PDB file of C-alpha atoms in Angstrom:
ATOM      1  CA  GLY A 344      50.059 113.400  -1.694  1.00  0.00           C
ATOM      2  CA  GLN A 345      47.449 110.937  -0.496  1.00  0.00           C
ATOM      3  CA  GLN A 346      45.182 112.063   2.302  1.00  0.00           C
ATOM      4  CA  LEU A 347      43.105 110.428   4.948  1.00  0.00           C
ATOM      5  CA  ASN A 348      40.207 112.438   6.325  1.00  0.00           C
ATOM      6  CA  GLN A 349      39.736 111.514   9.967  1.00  0.00           C
ATOM      7  CA  SER A 350      36.773 112.688  11.989  1.00  0.00           C
ATOM      8  CA  PRO A 351      35.896 114.008  14.384  1.00  0.00           C
ATOM      9  CA  GLN A 352      38.966 116.087  15.217  1.00  0.00           C
ATOM     10  CA  SER A 353      38.158 115.950  18.912  1.00  0.00           C
ATOM     11  CA  MET A 354      35.579 114.488  21.269  1.00  0.00           C
ATOM     12  CA  PHE A 355      34.629 115.329  24.839  1.00  0.00           C
ATOM     13  CA  ILE A 356      32.598 112.538  26.376  1.00  0.00           C
ATOM     14  CA  GLN A 357      31.381 111.287  29.721  1.00  0.00           C
ATOM     15  CA  GLU A 358      32.845 108.130  31.201  1.00  0.00           C
ATOM     16  CA  GLY A 359      30.738 105.153  30.174  1.00  0.00           C
ATOM     17  CA  GLU A 360      29.706 106.554  26.806  1.00  0.00           C
ATOM     18  CA  ASP A 361      30.452 104.848  23.519  1.00  0.00           C
ATOM     19  CA  VAL A 362      32.739 106.519  20.971  1.00  0.00           C
ATOM     20  CA  SER A 363      32.839 106.325  17.189  1.00  0.00           C
ATOM     21  CA  MET A 364      35.412 107.755  14.824  1.00  0.00           C
ATOM     22  CA  ASN A 365      36.235 107.154  11.178  1.00  0.00           C
ATOM     23  CA  CYS A 366      38.653 107.671   8.353  1.00  0.00           C
ATOM     24  CA  THR A 367      37.825 108.143   4.708  1.00  0.00           C
ATOM     25  CA  SER A 368      39.871 108.523   1.558  1.00  0.00           C
ATOM     26  CA  SER A 369      39.414 108.886  -2.168  1.00  0.00           C
ATOM     27  CA  SER A 370      42.026 106.141  -2.619  1.00  0.00           C
ATOM     28  CA  ILE A 371      41.808 102.403  -2.067  1.00  0.00           C
ATOM     29  CA  PHE A 372      43.844 100.909   0.775  1.00  0.00           C
ATOM     30  CA  ASN A 373      44.781  97.282   1.372  1.00  0.00           C
ATOM     31  CA  THR A 374      45.570  97.724   5.052  1.00  0.00           C
ATOM     32  CA  TRP A 375      44.008  99.884   7.735  1.00  0.00           C
ATOM     33  CA  LEU A 376      45.638 100.355  11.109  1.00  0.00           C
ATOM     34  CA  TRP A 377      44.462 102.152  14.234  1.00  0.00           C
ATOM     35  CA  TYR A 378      47.038 103.596  16.641  1.00  0.00           C
ATOM     36  CA  LYS A 379      46.670 105.407  19.971  1.00  0.00           C
ATOM     37  CA  GLN A 380      49.099 108.042  21.207  1.00  0.00           C
ATOM     38  CA  GLU A 381      49.303 109.219  24.803  1.00  0.00           C
ATOM     39  CA  PRO A 382      50.986 112.512  25.745  1.00  0.00           C
ATOM     40  CA  GLY A 383      54.776 112.464  25.395  1.00  0.00           C
ATOM     41  CA  GLU A 384      54.881 108.995  23.871  1.00  0.00           C
ATOM     42  CA  GLY A 385      54.951 107.326  20.499  1.00  0.00           C
ATOM     43  CA  PRO A 386      51.847 105.720  18.995  1.00  0.00           C
ATOM     44  CA  VAL A 387      50.882 102.174  19.944  1.00  0.00           C
ATOM     45  CA  LEU A 388      49.013  99.821  17.616  1.00  0.00           C
ATOM     46  CA  LEU A 389      45.451  98.978  18.667  1.00  0.00           C
ATOM     47  CA  ILE A 390      43.992  97.069  15.725  1.00  0.00           C
ATOM     48  CA  ALA A 391      45.129  95.999  12.249  1.00  0.00           C
ATOM     49  CA  LEU A 392      42.702  95.243   9.386  1.00  0.00           C
ATOM     50  CA  TYR A 393      43.680  93.472   6.180  1.00  0.00           C
ATOM     51  CA  LYS A 394      40.503  92.557   4.318  1.00  0.00           C
ATOM     52  CA  ALA A 395      37.507  94.526   3.047  1.00  0.00           C
ATOM     53  CA  GLY A 396      34.563  94.032   5.400  1.00  0.00           C
ATOM     54  CA  GLU A 397      36.773  92.713   8.201  1.00  0.00           C
ATOM     55  CA  LEU A 398      35.522  93.448  11.709  1.00  0.00           C
ATOM     56  CA  THR A 399      38.092  93.045  14.493  1.00  0.00           C
ATOM     57  CA  SER A 400      37.850  93.595  18.238  1.00  0.00           C
ATOM     58  CA  ASN A 401      40.452  94.255  20.906  1.00  0.00           C
ATOM     59  CA  GLY A 402      38.716  94.376  24.275  1.00  0.00           C
ATOM     60  CA  ARG A 403      36.297  97.312  24.231  1.00  0.00           C
ATOM     61  CA  LEU A 404      37.618  98.462  20.842  1.00  0.00           C
ATOM     62  CA  THR A 405      36.116  97.363  17.551  1.00  0.00           C
ATOM     63  CA  ALA A 406      37.324  98.414  14.116  1.00  0.00           C
ATOM     64  CA  GLN A 407      36.027  97.719  10.642  1.00  0.00           C
ATOM     65  CA  PHE A 408      37.630  97.762   7.190  1.00  0.00           C
ATOM     66  CA  GLY A 409      35.075  99.390   4.887  1.00  0.00           C
ATOM     67  CA  ILE A 410      33.638  97.384   2.001  1.00  0.00           C
ATOM     68  CA  THR A 411      34.747 100.013  -0.517  1.00  0.00           C
ATOM     69  CA  ARG A 412      38.302  99.814   0.915  1.00  0.00           C
ATOM     70  CA  LYS A 413      38.242 103.605   1.137  1.00  0.00           C
ATOM     71  CA  ASP A 414      37.249 103.895   4.770  1.00  0.00           C
ATOM     72  CA  SER A 415      37.588 102.447   8.242  1.00  0.00           C
ATOM     73  CA  PHE A 416      35.797 102.893  11.566  1.00  0.00           C
ATOM     74  CA  LEU A 417      36.818 102.568  15.190  1.00  0.00           C
ATOM     75  CA  ASN A 418      34.359 102.198  18.053  1.00  0.00           C
ATOM     76  CA  ILE A 419      35.141 102.279  21.758  1.00  0.00           C
ATOM     77  CA  SER A 420      32.443 100.983  24.076  1.00  0.00           C
ATOM     78  CA  ALA A 421      31.903 102.063  27.674  1.00  0.00           C
ATOM     79  CA  SER A 422      34.746 104.590  27.718  1.00  0.00           C
ATOM     80  CA  ILE A 423      36.965 104.938  30.776  1.00  0.00           C
ATOM     81  CA  PRO A 424      39.401 107.726  31.759  1.00  0.00           C
ATOM     82  CA  SER A 425      42.452 105.822  30.484  1.00  0.00           C
ATOM     83  CA  ASP A 426      40.994 105.936  26.964  1.00  0.00           C
ATOM     84  CA  VAL A 427      42.162 109.553  26.817  1.00  0.00           C
ATOM     85  CA  GLY A 428      44.624 110.175  23.995  1.00  0.00           C
ATOM     86  CA  ILE A 429      44.859 110.787  20.277  1.00  0.00           C
ATOM     87  CA  TYR A 430      43.630 108.041  17.979  1.00  0.00           C
ATOM     88  CA  PHE A 431      45.131 107.788  14.502  1.00  0.00           C
ATOM     89  CA  CYS A 432      44.016 105.799  11.530  1.00  0.00           C
ATOM     90  CA  ALA A 433      46.674 104.800   9.021  1.00  0.00           C
ATOM     91  CA  GLY A 434      46.326 103.277   5.585  1.00  0.00           C
ATOM     92  CA  LEU A 435      48.665 101.376   3.318  1.00  0.00           C
ATOM     93  CA  MET A 436      48.133 100.982  -0.402  1.00  0.00           C
ATOM     94  CA  GLY A 437      48.614  97.694  -2.190  1.00  0.00           C
ATOM     95  CA  GLY A 438      52.200  96.879  -3.111  1.00  0.00           C
ATOM     96  CA  SER A 439      53.616  99.589  -0.897  1.00  0.00           C
ATOM     97  CA  GLN A 440      56.332  98.633   1.537  1.00  0.00           C
ATOM     98  CA  GLY A 441      56.817 102.125   2.778  1.00  0.00           C
ATOM     99  CA  ASN A 442      54.255 104.818   2.496  1.00  0.00           C
ATOM    100  CA  LEU A 443      51.948 104.392   5.458  1.00  0.00           C
ATOM    101  CA  ILE A 444      49.593 107.381   5.421  1.00  0.00           C
ATOM    102  CA  PHE A 445      48.285 108.666   8.761  1.00  0.00           C
ATOM    103  CA  GLY A 446      45.127 110.597   9.433  1.00  0.00           C
ATOM    104  CA  LYS A 447      45.363 113.786  11.481  1.00  0.00           C
ATOM    105  CA  GLY A 448      43.992 112.141  14.579  1.00  0.00           C
ATOM    106  CA  THR A 449      40.967 112.262  16.867  1.00  0.00           C
ATOM    107  CA  LYS A 450      41.682 113.689  20.311  1.00  0.00           C
ATOM    108  CA  LEU A 451      39.546 111.964  22.927  1.00  0.00           C
ATOM    109  CA  SER A 452      38.842 113.481  26.325  1.00  0.00           C
ATOM    110  CA  VAL A 453      36.869 111.497  28.912  1.00  0.00           C
ATOM    111  CA  LYS A 454      35.211 113.177  31.862  1.00  0.00           C
ATOM    112  CA  PRO A 455      34.949 110.935  34.934  1.00  0.00           C
TER     113      PRO A 455
ATOM    114  CA  ASN B 667      64.622  94.427  25.584  1.00  0.00           C
ATOM    115  CA  ALA B 668      64.976  98.199  25.344  1.00  0.00           C
ATOM    116  CA  GLY B 669      62.719  98.293  22.264  1.00  0.00           C
ATOM    117  CA  VAL B 670      63.229 101.406  20.137  1.00  0.00           C
ATOM    118  CA  THR B 671      65.466 104.065  21.634  1.00  0.00           C
ATOM    119  CA  GLN B 672      65.958 107.600  20.383  1.00  0.00           C
ATOM    120  CA  THR B 673      68.481 110.253  21.355  1.00  0.00           C
ATOM    121  CA  PRO B 674      68.446 113.072  22.143  1.00  0.00           C
ATOM    122  CA  LYS B 675      65.015 113.639  23.710  1.00  0.00           C
ATOM    123  CA  PHE B 676      65.178 117.392  23.132  1.00  0.00           C
ATOM    124  CA  GLN B 677      67.344 119.522  20.846  1.00  0.00           C
ATOM    125  CA  VAL B 678      67.550 123.195  19.910  1.00  0.00           C
ATOM    126  CA  LEU B 679      69.417 124.149  16.742  1.00  0.00           C
ATOM    127  CA  LYS B 680      70.134 127.361  14.935  1.00  0.00           C
ATOM    128  CA  THR B 681      69.242 127.705  11.278  1.00  0.00           C
ATOM    129  CA  GLY B 682      71.956 126.159   9.131  1.00  0.00           C
ATOM    130  CA  GLN B 683      73.343 123.823  11.773  1.00  0.00           C
ATOM    131  CA  SER B 684      73.555 120.124  11.137  1.00  0.00           C
ATOM    132  CA  MET B 685      72.789 117.255  13.462  1.00  0.00           C
ATOM    133  CA  THR B 686      71.983 113.567  13.590  1.00  0.00           C
ATOM    134  CA  LEU B 687      69.030 112.057  15.406  1.00  0.00           C
ATOM    135  CA  GLN B 688      69.892 108.586  16.622  1.00  0.00           C
ATOM    136  CA  CYS B 689      67.579 105.585  16.539  1.00  0.00           C
ATOM    137  CA  ALA B 690      68.335 102.034  17.600  1.00  0.00           C
ATOM    138  CA  GLN B 691      66.278  98.878  18.090  1.00  0.00           C
ATOM    139  CA  ASP B 692      67.189  95.577  19.708  1.00  0.00           C
ATOM    140  CA  MET B 693      64.351  93.452  18.324  1.00  0.00           C
ATOM    141  CA  ASN B 694      66.167  92.360  15.146  1.00  0.00           C
ATOM    142  CA  HIS B 695      63.565  94.130  13.031  1.00  0.00           C
ATOM    143  CA  GLU B 696      64.246  94.498   9.332  1.00  0.00           C
ATOM    144  CA  TYR B 697      61.959  97.487   8.763  1.00  0.00           C
ATOM    145  CA  MET B 698      62.714 100.893  10.276  1.00  0.00           C
ATOM    146  CA  SER B 699      61.199 104.277   9.593  1.00  0.00           C
ATOM    147  CA  TRP B 700      61.307 107.953  10.542  1.00  0.00           C
ATOM    148  CA  TYR B 701      58.216 110.135  10.945  1.00  0.00           C
ATOM    149  CA  ARG B 702      57.703 113.732  11.847  1.00  0.00           C
ATOM    150  CA  GLN B 703      54.679 114.914  13.790  1.00  0.00           C
ATOM    151  CA  ASP B 704      53.481 118.502  13.601  1.00  0.00           C
ATOM    152  CA  PRO B 705      50.506 119.896  15.543  1.00  0.00           C
ATOM    153  CA  GLY B 706      47.243 118.858  13.922  1.00  0.00           C
ATOM    154  CA  MET B 707      49.065 117.054  11.100  1.00  0.00           C
ATOM    155  CA  GLY B 708      49.327 113.461  12.224  1.00  0.00           C
ATOM    156  CA  LEU B 709      52.520 111.602  11.372  1.00  0.00           C
ATOM    157  CA  ARG B 710      54.262 111.916   8.029  1.00  0.00           C
ATOM    158  CA  LEU B 711      56.813 109.436   6.752  1.00  0.00           C
ATOM    159  CA  ILE B 712      60.268 110.895   6.039  1.00  0.00           C
ATOM    160  CA  HIS B 713      62.409 107.885   5.095  1.00  0.00           C
ATOM    161  CA  TYR B 714      62.258 104.161   5.617  1.00  0.00           C
ATOM    162  CA  SER B 715      64.461 101.106   5.315  1.00  0.00           C
ATOM    163  CA  VAL B 716      63.507  97.494   4.601  1.00  0.00           C
ATOM    164  CA  GLY B 717      66.889  96.171   5.700  1.00  0.00           C
ATOM    165  CA  ALA B 718      70.554  96.977   6.169  1.00  0.00           C
ATOM    166  CA  GLY B 719      71.935  98.825   3.160  1.00  0.00           C
ATOM    167  CA  ILE B 720      68.489  99.692   1.743  1.00  0.00           C
ATOM    168  CA  THR B 721      66.715 103.005   2.235  1.00  0.00           C
ATOM    169  CA  ASP B 722      63.907 104.808   0.441  1.00  0.00           C
ATOM    170  CA  GLN B 723      62.042 108.088   0.567  1.00  0.00           C
ATOM    171  CA  GLY B 724      58.721 108.612   2.219  1.00  0.00           C
ATOM    172  CA  GLU B 725      56.222 111.422   1.896  1.00  0.00           C
ATOM    173  CA  VAL B 726      58.437 114.317   3.113  1.00  0.00           C
ATOM    174  CA  PRO B 727      62.131 113.431   2.512  1.00  0.00           C
ATOM    175  CA  ASN B 728      63.517 116.847   1.531  1.00  0.00           C
ATOM    176  CA  GLY B 729      66.171 118.167   3.918  1.00  0.00           C
ATOM    177  CA  TYR B 730      66.828 114.777   5.516  1.00  0.00           C
ATOM    178  CA  ASN B 731      69.301 111.973   4.848  1.00  0.00           C
ATOM    179  CA  VAL B 732      69.386 108.460   6.243  1.00  0.00           C
ATOM    180  CA  SER B 733      71.641 105.426   6.119  1.00  0.00           C
ATOM    181  CA  ARG B 734      71.280 101.867   7.388  1.00  0.00           C
ATOM    182  CA  SER B 735      74.654 100.262   7.852  1.00  0.00           C
ATOM    183  CA  THR B 736      73.421  97.816  10.499  1.00  0.00           C
ATOM    184  CA  THR B 737      70.094  96.167  11.299  1.00  0.00           C
ATOM    185  CA  GLU B 738      70.002  97.909  14.676  1.00  0.00           C
ATOM    186  CA  ASP B 739      70.656 101.554  13.787  1.00  0.00           C
ATOM    187  CA  PHE B 740      68.850 104.041  11.560  1.00  0.00           C
ATOM    188  CA  PRO B 741      70.146 107.599  12.047  1.00  0.00           C
ATOM    189  CA  LEU B 742      68.410 110.631  10.566  1.00  0.00           C
ATOM    190  CA  ARG B 743      70.614 113.512   9.449  1.00  0.00           C
ATOM    191  CA  LEU B 744      69.640 117.138   9.017  1.00  0.00           C
ATOM    192  CA  LEU B 745      72.358 118.699   6.882  1.00  0.00           C
ATOM    193  CA  SER B 746      71.277 122.335   7.213  1.00  0.00           C
ATOM    194  CA  ALA B 747      68.460 122.821   9.682  1.00  0.00           C
ATOM    195  CA  ALA B 748      65.574 125.154   8.828  1.00  0.00           C
ATOM    196  CA  PRO B 749      62.755 126.488  11.060  1.00  0.00           C
ATOM    197  CA  SER B 750      60.306 124.396   9.007  1.00  0.00           C
ATOM    198  CA  GLN B 751      61.992 121.308  10.454  1.00  0.00           C
ATOM    199  CA  THR B 752      60.843 122.189  13.969  1.00  0.00           C
ATOM    200  CA  SER B 753      58.825 119.121  14.888  1.00  0.00           C
ATOM    201  CA  VAL B 754      58.668 115.980  16.968  1.00  0.00           C
ATOM    202  CA  TYR B 755      60.505 113.104  15.284  1.00  0.00           C
ATOM    203  CA  PHE B 756      59.592 109.469  15.836  1.00  0.00           C
ATOM    204  CA  CYS B 757      61.566 106.432  14.827  1.00  0.00           C
ATOM    205  CA  ALA B 758      59.752 103.102  14.472  1.00  0.00           C
ATOM    206  CA  SER B 759      60.565  99.514  13.634  1.00  0.00           C
ATOM    207  CA  SER B 760      58.673  96.384  12.708  1.00  0.00           C
ATOM    208  CA  TYR B 761      59.526  92.808  11.839  1.00  0.00           C
ATOM    209  CA  ASP B 762      58.705  93.030   8.152  1.00  0.00           C
ATOM    210  CA  GLY B 763      57.037  96.301   7.216  1.00  0.00           C
ATOM    211  CA  PRO B 764      54.325  98.849   8.011  1.00  0.00           C
ATOM    212  CA  ARG B 765      51.472  96.348   7.435  1.00  0.00           C
ATOM    213  CA  ASN B 766      52.291  94.874  10.789  1.00  0.00           C
ATOM    214  CA  GLU B 767      52.763  96.487  14.165  1.00  0.00           C
ATOM    215  CA  GLN B 768      55.385  99.209  14.247  1.00  0.00           C
ATOM    216  CA  PHE B 769      57.005  99.907  17.590  1.00  0.00           C
ATOM    217  CA  PHE B 770      57.663 103.591  18.074  1.00  0.00           C
ATOM    218  CA  GLY B 771      60.417 105.251  20.053  1.00  0.00           C
ATOM    219  CA  PRO B 772      59.672 107.998  22.591  1.00  0.00           C
ATOM    220  CA  GLY B 773      60.397 110.796  20.121  1.00  0.00           C
ATOM    221  CA  THR B 774      62.855 113.684  19.748  1.00  0.00           C
ATOM    222  CA  ARG B 775      61.500 117.199  20.109  1.00  0.00           C
ATOM    223  CA  LEU B 776      63.515 119.457  17.784  1.00  0.00           C
ATOM    224  CA  THR B 777      63.344 123.235  17.675  1.00  0.00           C
ATOM    225  CA  VAL B 778      65.139 125.180  14.948  1.00  0.00           C
ATOM    226  CA  LEU B 779      65.558 128.894  15.647  1.00  0.00           C
TER     227      LEU B 779
END
């Protein structure tokens, strides 16, 4: 099946540092989504991207839809302890109502 | 609004047993979906539904059945549980499909012995 390569797998950072993570694929996607999952809960949507080159912010989070439509990036500025969790990218191919493909996640740990 | 609810929260089955995981939403969403999450694997789509009476297969449908008789409910059935189905199962719903925000339930942790 289709795969999204998400990196890094995990990050251990100091509070206040900036964070970058990305997803790449050999396939073209028409939608990129970034979700965050906290322990014991379901994922929650952070940012949705619908157009190549699109740059969208949500507070301290910024995500970009890659120009090639095969990748996406998520940046978190000035991290705080509540940023801890697993961040997932997810991609949807054109014309697909169903098959949202998730990356394997980036586990973020923030040291106060 | 309760959002998306799932029952049970935890379940232990023996190989070969059958069971149904329940999922309900009160947001009048047309689109509902089931995912499984395994350690280090992200979420994988099992089945989805774009409206009452319509279901389709996702990435990993084998061993699972679904039905959508009402807008609110989307149960997932395991006909003959196998150890490979040990996982955390999430149900989600959205207004019109996975392009837009999906609201996830709290998950069901299933262990098959």
